XYZ file of C-alpha atoms in Angstrom:
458
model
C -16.833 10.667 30.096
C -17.501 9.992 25.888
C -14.196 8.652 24.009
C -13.822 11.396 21.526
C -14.432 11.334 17.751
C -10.852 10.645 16.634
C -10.349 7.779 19.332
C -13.574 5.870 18.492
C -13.131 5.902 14.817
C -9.367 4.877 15.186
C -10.812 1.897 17.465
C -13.723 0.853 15.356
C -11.604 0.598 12.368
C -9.035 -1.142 13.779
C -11.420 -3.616 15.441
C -12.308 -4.438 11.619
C -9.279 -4.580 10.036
C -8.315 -7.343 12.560
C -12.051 -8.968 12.789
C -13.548 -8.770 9.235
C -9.926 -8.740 7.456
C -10.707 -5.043 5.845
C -8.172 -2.114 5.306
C -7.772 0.515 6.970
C -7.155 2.866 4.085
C -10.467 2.048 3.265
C -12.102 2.078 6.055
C -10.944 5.307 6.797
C -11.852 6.847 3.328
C -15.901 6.152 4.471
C -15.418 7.188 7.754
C -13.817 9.968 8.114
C -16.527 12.232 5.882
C -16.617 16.110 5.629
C -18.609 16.174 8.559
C -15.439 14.991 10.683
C -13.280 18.069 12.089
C -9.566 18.163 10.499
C -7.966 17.636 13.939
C -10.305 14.889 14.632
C -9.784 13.349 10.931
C -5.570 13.639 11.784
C -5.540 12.011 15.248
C -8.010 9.181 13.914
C -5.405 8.176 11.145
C -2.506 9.019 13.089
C -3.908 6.185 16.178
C -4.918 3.799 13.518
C -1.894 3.530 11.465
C 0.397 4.124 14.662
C -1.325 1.578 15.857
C -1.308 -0.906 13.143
C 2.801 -0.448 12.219
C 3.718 -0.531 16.227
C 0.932 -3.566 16.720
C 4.526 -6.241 17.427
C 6.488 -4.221 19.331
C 3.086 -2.503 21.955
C 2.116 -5.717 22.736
C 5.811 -6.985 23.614
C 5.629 -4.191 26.008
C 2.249 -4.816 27.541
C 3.093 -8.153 27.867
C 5.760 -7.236 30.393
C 2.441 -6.290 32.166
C 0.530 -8.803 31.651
C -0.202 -12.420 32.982
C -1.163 -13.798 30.068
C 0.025 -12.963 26.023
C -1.537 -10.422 24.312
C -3.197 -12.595 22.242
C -5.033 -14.566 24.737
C -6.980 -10.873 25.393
C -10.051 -10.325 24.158
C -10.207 -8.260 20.932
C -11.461 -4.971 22.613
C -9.519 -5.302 25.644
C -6.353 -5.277 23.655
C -6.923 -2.643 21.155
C -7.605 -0.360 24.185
C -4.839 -1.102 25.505
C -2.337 -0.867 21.865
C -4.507 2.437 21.672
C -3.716 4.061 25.359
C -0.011 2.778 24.861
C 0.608 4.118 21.499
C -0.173 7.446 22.779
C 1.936 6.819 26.082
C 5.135 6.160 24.086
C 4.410 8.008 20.850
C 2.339 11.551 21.273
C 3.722 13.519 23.172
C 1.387 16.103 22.297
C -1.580 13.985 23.753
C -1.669 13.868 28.194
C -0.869 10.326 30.056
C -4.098 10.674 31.857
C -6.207 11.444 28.401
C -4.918 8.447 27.310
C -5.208 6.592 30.196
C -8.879 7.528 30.776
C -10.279 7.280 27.244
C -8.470 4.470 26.350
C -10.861 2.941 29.746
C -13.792 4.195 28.417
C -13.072 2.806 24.886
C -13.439 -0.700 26.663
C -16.700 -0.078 28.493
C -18.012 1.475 25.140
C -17.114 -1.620 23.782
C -19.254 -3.809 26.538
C -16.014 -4.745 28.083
C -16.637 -2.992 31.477
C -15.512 -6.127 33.631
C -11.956 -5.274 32.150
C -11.984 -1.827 32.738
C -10.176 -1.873 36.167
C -7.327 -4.235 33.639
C -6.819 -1.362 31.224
C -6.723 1.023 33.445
C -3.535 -0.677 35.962
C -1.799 -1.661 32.837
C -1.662 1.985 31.360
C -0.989 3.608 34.621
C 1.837 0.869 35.505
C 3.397 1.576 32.558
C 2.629 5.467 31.576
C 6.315 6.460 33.648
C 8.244 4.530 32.001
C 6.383 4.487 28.373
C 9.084 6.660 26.431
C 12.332 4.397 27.615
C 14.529 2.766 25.133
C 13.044 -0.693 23.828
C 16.833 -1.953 23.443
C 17.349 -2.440 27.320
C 14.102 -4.498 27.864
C 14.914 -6.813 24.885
C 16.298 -10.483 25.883
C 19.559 -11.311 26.468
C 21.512 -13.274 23.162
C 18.219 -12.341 20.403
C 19.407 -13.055 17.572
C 20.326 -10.085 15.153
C 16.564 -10.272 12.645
C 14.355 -11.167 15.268
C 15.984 -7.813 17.806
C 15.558 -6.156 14.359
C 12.066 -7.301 14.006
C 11.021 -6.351 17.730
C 12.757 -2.966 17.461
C 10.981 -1.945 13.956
C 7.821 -4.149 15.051
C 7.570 -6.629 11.760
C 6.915 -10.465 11.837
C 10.564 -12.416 12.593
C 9.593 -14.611 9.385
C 9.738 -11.405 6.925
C 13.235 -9.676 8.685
C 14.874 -12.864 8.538
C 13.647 -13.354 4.849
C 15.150 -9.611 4.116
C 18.299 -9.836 6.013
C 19.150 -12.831 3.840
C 18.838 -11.392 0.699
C 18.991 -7.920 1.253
C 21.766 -7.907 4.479
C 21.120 -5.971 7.804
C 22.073 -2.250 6.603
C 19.193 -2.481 3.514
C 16.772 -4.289 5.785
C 16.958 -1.323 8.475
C 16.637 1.118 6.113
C 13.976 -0.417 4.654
C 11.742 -1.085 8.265
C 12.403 2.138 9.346
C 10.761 3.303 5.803
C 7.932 0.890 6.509
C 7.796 2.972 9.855
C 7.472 6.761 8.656
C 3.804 7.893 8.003
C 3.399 7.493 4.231
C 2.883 10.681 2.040
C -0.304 10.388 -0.220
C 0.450 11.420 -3.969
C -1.142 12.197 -6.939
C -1.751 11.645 -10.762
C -2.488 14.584 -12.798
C -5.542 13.436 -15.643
C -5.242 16.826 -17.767
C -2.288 18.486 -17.689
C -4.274 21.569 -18.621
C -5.694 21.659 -15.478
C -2.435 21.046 -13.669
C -1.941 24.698 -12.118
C -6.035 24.998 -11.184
C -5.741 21.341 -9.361
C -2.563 23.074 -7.469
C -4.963 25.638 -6.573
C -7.953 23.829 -5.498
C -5.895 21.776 -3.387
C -3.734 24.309 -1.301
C -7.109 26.474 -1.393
C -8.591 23.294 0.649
C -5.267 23.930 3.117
C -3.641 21.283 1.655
C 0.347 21.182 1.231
C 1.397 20.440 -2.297
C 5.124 19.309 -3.462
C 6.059 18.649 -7.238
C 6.649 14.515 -7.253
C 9.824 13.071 -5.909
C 9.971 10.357 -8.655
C 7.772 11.716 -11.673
C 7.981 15.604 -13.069
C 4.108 15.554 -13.607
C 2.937 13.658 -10.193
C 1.922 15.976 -7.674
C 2.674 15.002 -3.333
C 0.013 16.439 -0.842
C 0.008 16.302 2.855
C -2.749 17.957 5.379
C -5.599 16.270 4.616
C -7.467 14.268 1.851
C -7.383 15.214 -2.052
C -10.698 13.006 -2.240
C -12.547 15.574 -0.664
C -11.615 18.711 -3.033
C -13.394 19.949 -6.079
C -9.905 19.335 -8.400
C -10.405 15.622 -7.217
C -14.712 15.625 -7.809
C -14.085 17.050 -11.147
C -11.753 14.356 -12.232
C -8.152 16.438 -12.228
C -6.380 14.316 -10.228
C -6.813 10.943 -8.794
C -4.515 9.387 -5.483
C -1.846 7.120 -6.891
C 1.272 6.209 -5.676
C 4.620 7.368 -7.692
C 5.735 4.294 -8.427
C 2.214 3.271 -9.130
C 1.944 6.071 -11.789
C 5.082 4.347 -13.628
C 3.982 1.321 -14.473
C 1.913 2.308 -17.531
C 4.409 4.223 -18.458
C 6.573 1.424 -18.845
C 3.936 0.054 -21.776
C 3.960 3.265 -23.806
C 0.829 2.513 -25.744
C 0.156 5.344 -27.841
C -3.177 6.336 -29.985
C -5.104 3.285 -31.844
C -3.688 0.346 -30.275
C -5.729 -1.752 -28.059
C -4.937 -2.492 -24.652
C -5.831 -5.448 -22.680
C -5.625 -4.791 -18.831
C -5.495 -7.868 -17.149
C -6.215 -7.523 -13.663
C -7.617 -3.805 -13.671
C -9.129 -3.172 -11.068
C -9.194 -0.770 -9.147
C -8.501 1.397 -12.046
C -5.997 3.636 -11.799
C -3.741 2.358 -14.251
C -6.433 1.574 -16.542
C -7.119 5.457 -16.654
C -3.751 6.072 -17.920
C -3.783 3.809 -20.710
C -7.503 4.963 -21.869
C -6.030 7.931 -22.524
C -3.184 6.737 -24.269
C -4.418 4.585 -26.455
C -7.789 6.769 -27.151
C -9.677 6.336 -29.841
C -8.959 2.807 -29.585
C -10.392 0.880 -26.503
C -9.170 -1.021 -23.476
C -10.371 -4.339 -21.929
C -10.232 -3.862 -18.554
C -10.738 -7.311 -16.776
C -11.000 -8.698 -13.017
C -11.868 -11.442 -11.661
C -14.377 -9.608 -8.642
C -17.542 -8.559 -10.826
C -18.033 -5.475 -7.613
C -14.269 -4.185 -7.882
C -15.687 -3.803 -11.431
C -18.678 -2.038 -10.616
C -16.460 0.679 -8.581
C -13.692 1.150 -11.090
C -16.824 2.102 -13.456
C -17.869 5.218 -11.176
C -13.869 5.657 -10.844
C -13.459 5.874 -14.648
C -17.403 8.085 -14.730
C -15.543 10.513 -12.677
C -12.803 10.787 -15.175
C -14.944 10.992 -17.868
C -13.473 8.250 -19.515
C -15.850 5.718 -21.660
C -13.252 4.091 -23.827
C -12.882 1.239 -21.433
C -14.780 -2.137 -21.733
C -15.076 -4.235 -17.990
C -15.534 -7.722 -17.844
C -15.601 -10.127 -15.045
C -12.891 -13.153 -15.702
C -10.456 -15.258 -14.012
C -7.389 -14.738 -16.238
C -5.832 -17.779 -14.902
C -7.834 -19.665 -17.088
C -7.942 -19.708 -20.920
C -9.590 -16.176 -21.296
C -12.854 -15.934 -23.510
C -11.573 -13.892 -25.773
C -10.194 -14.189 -29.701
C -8.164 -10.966 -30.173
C -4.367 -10.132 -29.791
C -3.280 -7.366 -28.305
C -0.444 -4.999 -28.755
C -0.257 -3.770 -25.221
C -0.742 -5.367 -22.027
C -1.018 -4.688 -18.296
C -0.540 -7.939 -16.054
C -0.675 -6.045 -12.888
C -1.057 -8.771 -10.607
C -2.544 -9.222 -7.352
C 0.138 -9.460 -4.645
C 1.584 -9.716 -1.109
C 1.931 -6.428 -1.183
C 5.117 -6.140 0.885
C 6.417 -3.204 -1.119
C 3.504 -0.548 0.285
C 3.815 -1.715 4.202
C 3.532 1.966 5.130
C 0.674 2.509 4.181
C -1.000 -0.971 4.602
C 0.841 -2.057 7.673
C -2.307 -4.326 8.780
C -0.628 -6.211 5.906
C 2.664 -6.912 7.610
C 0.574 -9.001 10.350
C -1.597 -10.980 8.157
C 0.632 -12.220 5.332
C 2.347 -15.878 6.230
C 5.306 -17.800 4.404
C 2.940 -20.486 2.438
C 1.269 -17.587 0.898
C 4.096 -16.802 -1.307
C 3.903 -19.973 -2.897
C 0.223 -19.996 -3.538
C 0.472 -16.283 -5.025
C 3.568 -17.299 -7.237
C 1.114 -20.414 -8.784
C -1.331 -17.600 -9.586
C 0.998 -14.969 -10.919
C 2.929 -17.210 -13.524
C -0.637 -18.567 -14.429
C -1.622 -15.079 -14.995
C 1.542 -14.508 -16.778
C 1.541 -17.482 -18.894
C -2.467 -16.645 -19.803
C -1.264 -12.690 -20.542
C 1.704 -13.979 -23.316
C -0.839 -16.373 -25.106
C -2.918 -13.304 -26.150
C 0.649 -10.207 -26.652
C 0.357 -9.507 -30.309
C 3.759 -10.642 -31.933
C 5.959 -7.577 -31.841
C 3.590 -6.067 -28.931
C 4.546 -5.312 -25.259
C 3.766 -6.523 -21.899
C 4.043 -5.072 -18.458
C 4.340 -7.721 -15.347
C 4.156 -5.450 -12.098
C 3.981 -5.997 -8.583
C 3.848 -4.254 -5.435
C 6.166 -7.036 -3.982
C 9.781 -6.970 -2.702
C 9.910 -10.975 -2.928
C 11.566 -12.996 -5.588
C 8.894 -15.349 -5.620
C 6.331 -12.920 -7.041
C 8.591 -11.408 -9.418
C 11.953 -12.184 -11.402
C 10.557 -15.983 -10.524
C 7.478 -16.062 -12.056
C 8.650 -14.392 -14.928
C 11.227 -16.622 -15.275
C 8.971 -19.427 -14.923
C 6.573 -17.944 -17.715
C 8.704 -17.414 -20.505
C 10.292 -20.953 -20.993
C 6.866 -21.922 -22.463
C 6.768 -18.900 -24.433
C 9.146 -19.040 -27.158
C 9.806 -15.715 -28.993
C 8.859 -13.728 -25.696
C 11.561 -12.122 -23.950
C 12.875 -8.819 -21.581
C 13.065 -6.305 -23.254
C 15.986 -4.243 -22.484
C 16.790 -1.943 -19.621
C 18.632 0.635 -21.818
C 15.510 1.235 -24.187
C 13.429 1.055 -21.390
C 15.618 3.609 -19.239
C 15.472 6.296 -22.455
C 12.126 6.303 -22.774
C 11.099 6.508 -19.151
C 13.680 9.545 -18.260
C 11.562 12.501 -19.931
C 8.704 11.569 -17.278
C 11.290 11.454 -13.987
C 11.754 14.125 -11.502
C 14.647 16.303 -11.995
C 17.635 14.376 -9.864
C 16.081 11.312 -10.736
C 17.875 8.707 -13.079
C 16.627 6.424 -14.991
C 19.281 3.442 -15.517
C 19.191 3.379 -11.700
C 15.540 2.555 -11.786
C 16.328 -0.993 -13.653
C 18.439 -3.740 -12.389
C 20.876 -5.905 -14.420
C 18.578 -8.271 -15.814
C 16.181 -5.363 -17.302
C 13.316 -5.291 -14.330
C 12.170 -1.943 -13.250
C 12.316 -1.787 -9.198
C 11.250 1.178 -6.648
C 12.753 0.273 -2.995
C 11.092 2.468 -0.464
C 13.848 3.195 1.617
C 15.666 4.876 -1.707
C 12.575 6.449 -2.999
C 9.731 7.752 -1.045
C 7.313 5.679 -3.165
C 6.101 2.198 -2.818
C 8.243 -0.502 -3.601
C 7.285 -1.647 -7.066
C 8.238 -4.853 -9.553
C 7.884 -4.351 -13.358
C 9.407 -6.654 -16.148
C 9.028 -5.243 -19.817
C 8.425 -8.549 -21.994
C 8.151 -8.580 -25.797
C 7.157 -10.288 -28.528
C 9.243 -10.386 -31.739
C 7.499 -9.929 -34.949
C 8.179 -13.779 -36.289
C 7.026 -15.114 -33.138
């Protein structure tokens, strides 16, 4: 029999993601064309993200199964396997002997007939028994993160990390937010258009909610706002609420210029064009082809006040100018949008905190050389972690006398007239000023901003 559209997609991106290091979100954005049914396009992203968030917890119960770890199988023989069990346990929708049987030919589409007959016992052993609770097959005396970290399917390392800082009753909220399938949203560019992108979008079948966290953002469920005419005409754009903030936070307005740090891939960039229009942005990165895609990015928005160049901002930058506004949106972990990068979960390791923290405060330190006295500066993150946040900019404003947070209270009035109603703004900010999204409070991701200023002697 053929493996079906939605299967072999869902296995050929996953067998990147773990091989070549990709994501899936983008894998699936090229894959999954017009030419791919809706139904087909659903189960695909449904088995690859499934996949992906359960990955720790499937292969604790194959391994009950096996003779060997999961590890020790070959690449294709275990993603056919994660596949055919993921559907066991988690769709009920989908028959134990479709999944079963496609999951088998999966494997000898993948010229991995000799372990066919493997796949195939495993499943069928365990296809009975695939719904039963995990908590009665866990080991006897596991301590409290690491039962937390089966049951929710995370690394130990980052529960343990969690528990410590944020205690058991945060951390479960937060993996079981980690867990739930991750509602796209949406930036409105012209707020003209607003009611025709509505439209467009529910005329493509698409379900559309006002935002959760911002009045103007827009939610959408059903399929893919990249594929509709509001999206191809420049409307809208996909960006996360929390996401959408973070410019916000800078409130350049028309004539200054903006330096945007780490740019790429654009989205935020877009919002301060527009603010700041007539004046110009520098939009910088240090990957010369994220550059060249943010440019059709921006070409679809019709925006052409933005200049790109290709630097690594950890170094004295090449340029002369001070800047009133500025966008240090740094590259990260990324442990704040785990639902809907979970491949991330599985790839990040302890040591790389360290090394990211070197290269934030560098970029941080680089950023504040070049903020105009009496200008503003945004440091964001998609991080939960100390380390890549109230740390590094702690560590970046000793050297930088006359720099400092600004404070939560201004920041809190000016941000409320852009919040959904219900929303508050002073609960947004922490006591020491940082603005912070957790994703088991807010169905965003989780988001790091501090609001740094120069005074006017400085």
């Amino acid at each position: 029999m053929n493996v079906s559209p939605a299967r072999r997609i869902a296995f050929d991106v996953l067998q990147r993601v773990e091989a070549e290091g990709a994501f899936a979100s983008d894998l699936l954005n090229t894959q999954l064309t017009e030419t791919v049914r809706r139904e087909d396009a659903a189960l695909a992203t449904e088995l690859t993200f499934g996949v992906l968030r359960w990955q720790g917890l499937l292969d604790f119960l194959l391994e009950r199964h096996l003779e060997k770890p999961a590890a020790g199988l070959d690449l294709e023989v275990l993603l056919a396997l994660r596949l055919g069990l993921y559907q066991l346990r988690f769709l009920e929708r989908v028959p134990a002997h479709a999944a079963v049987s496609e999951s088998v030919e999966i494997v000898k589409r993948a010229r991995k007939s000799s372990a066919a007959s493997l796949v195939n016992a495993v499943l069928r052993r365990i296809a009975p028994s695939a719904r039963e609770p995990v908590e009665g097959l866990l080991p006897a005396g596991l301590a409290p993160a690491k039962r937390l970290a089966l049951l929710y399917s995370h690394p130990a390392w980052l529960v343990e990390r969690w528990v410590a800082r944020l205690g058991g009753e945060r951390t479960t909220a937060l993996l079981a937010a980690n867990n739930r399938p991750h509602q796209l949203a949406c930036t409105v560019h012209d707020a003209a258009r607003r009611e025709s992108a509505i439209e467009d979008l529910r005329g493509a079948s698409l379900r559309v909610e006002s935002g959760a966290l911002l009045r103007d953002a827009l939610r959408v469920s059903g399929g893919s706002p990249a594929r509709t005419e509001a999206f191809r005409r420049g409307w809208i754009s996909v960006q996360d609420e929390a996401s959408q903030a973070i410019p916000l936070l800078l409130e350049a307005v028309p004539g200054q210029e903006v330096l945007d740090l780490c740019a790429a891939p654009g989205s935020k960039t877009a919002h301060l064009a527009r603010a700041a229009a007539p004046a110009g942005v520098v939009a910088a990165d240090v990957h010369p082809h994220r550059l060249t895609a943010m440019r059709k990015h921006l070409d679809r928005l019709g925006i052409a006040n933005v200049a790109l160049i290709s630097l690594d901002a950890t170094r004295p930058l090449p340029l002369t100018k001070q800047y009133s506004r500025i966008l240090v949106d740094a590259p990260c972990s990324g442990t704040g949008t785990l639902a809907h990068n979970p491949e991330i979960r599985w790839r990040l390791r302890p040591e790389d905190l360290a090394d990211l923290h070197q290269r934030q405060t560098e970029l941080l330190g680089t950023a504040l050389d070049h903020l105009a006295a009496g200008g503003r500066l945004v440091y964001s993150t998609c991080s939960l972690e100390p380390e890549e946040n109230e740390d590094v900019v702690t560590e970046a404003l000793r050297p930088a006398p006359g720099a400092r947070v600004v404070d939560a209270s201004r920041l809190a009035a000016s941000l409320a007239p852009h919040l959904a109603a219900g929303i508050r703004a002073d609960a947004l900010f922490d006591a020491a000023g940082a603005f912070r999204t957790f994703p088991a409070e807010y169905p965003t991701d989780g988001f790091f901003a501090a609001v740094l200023e120069k005074t006017p002697s400085s």
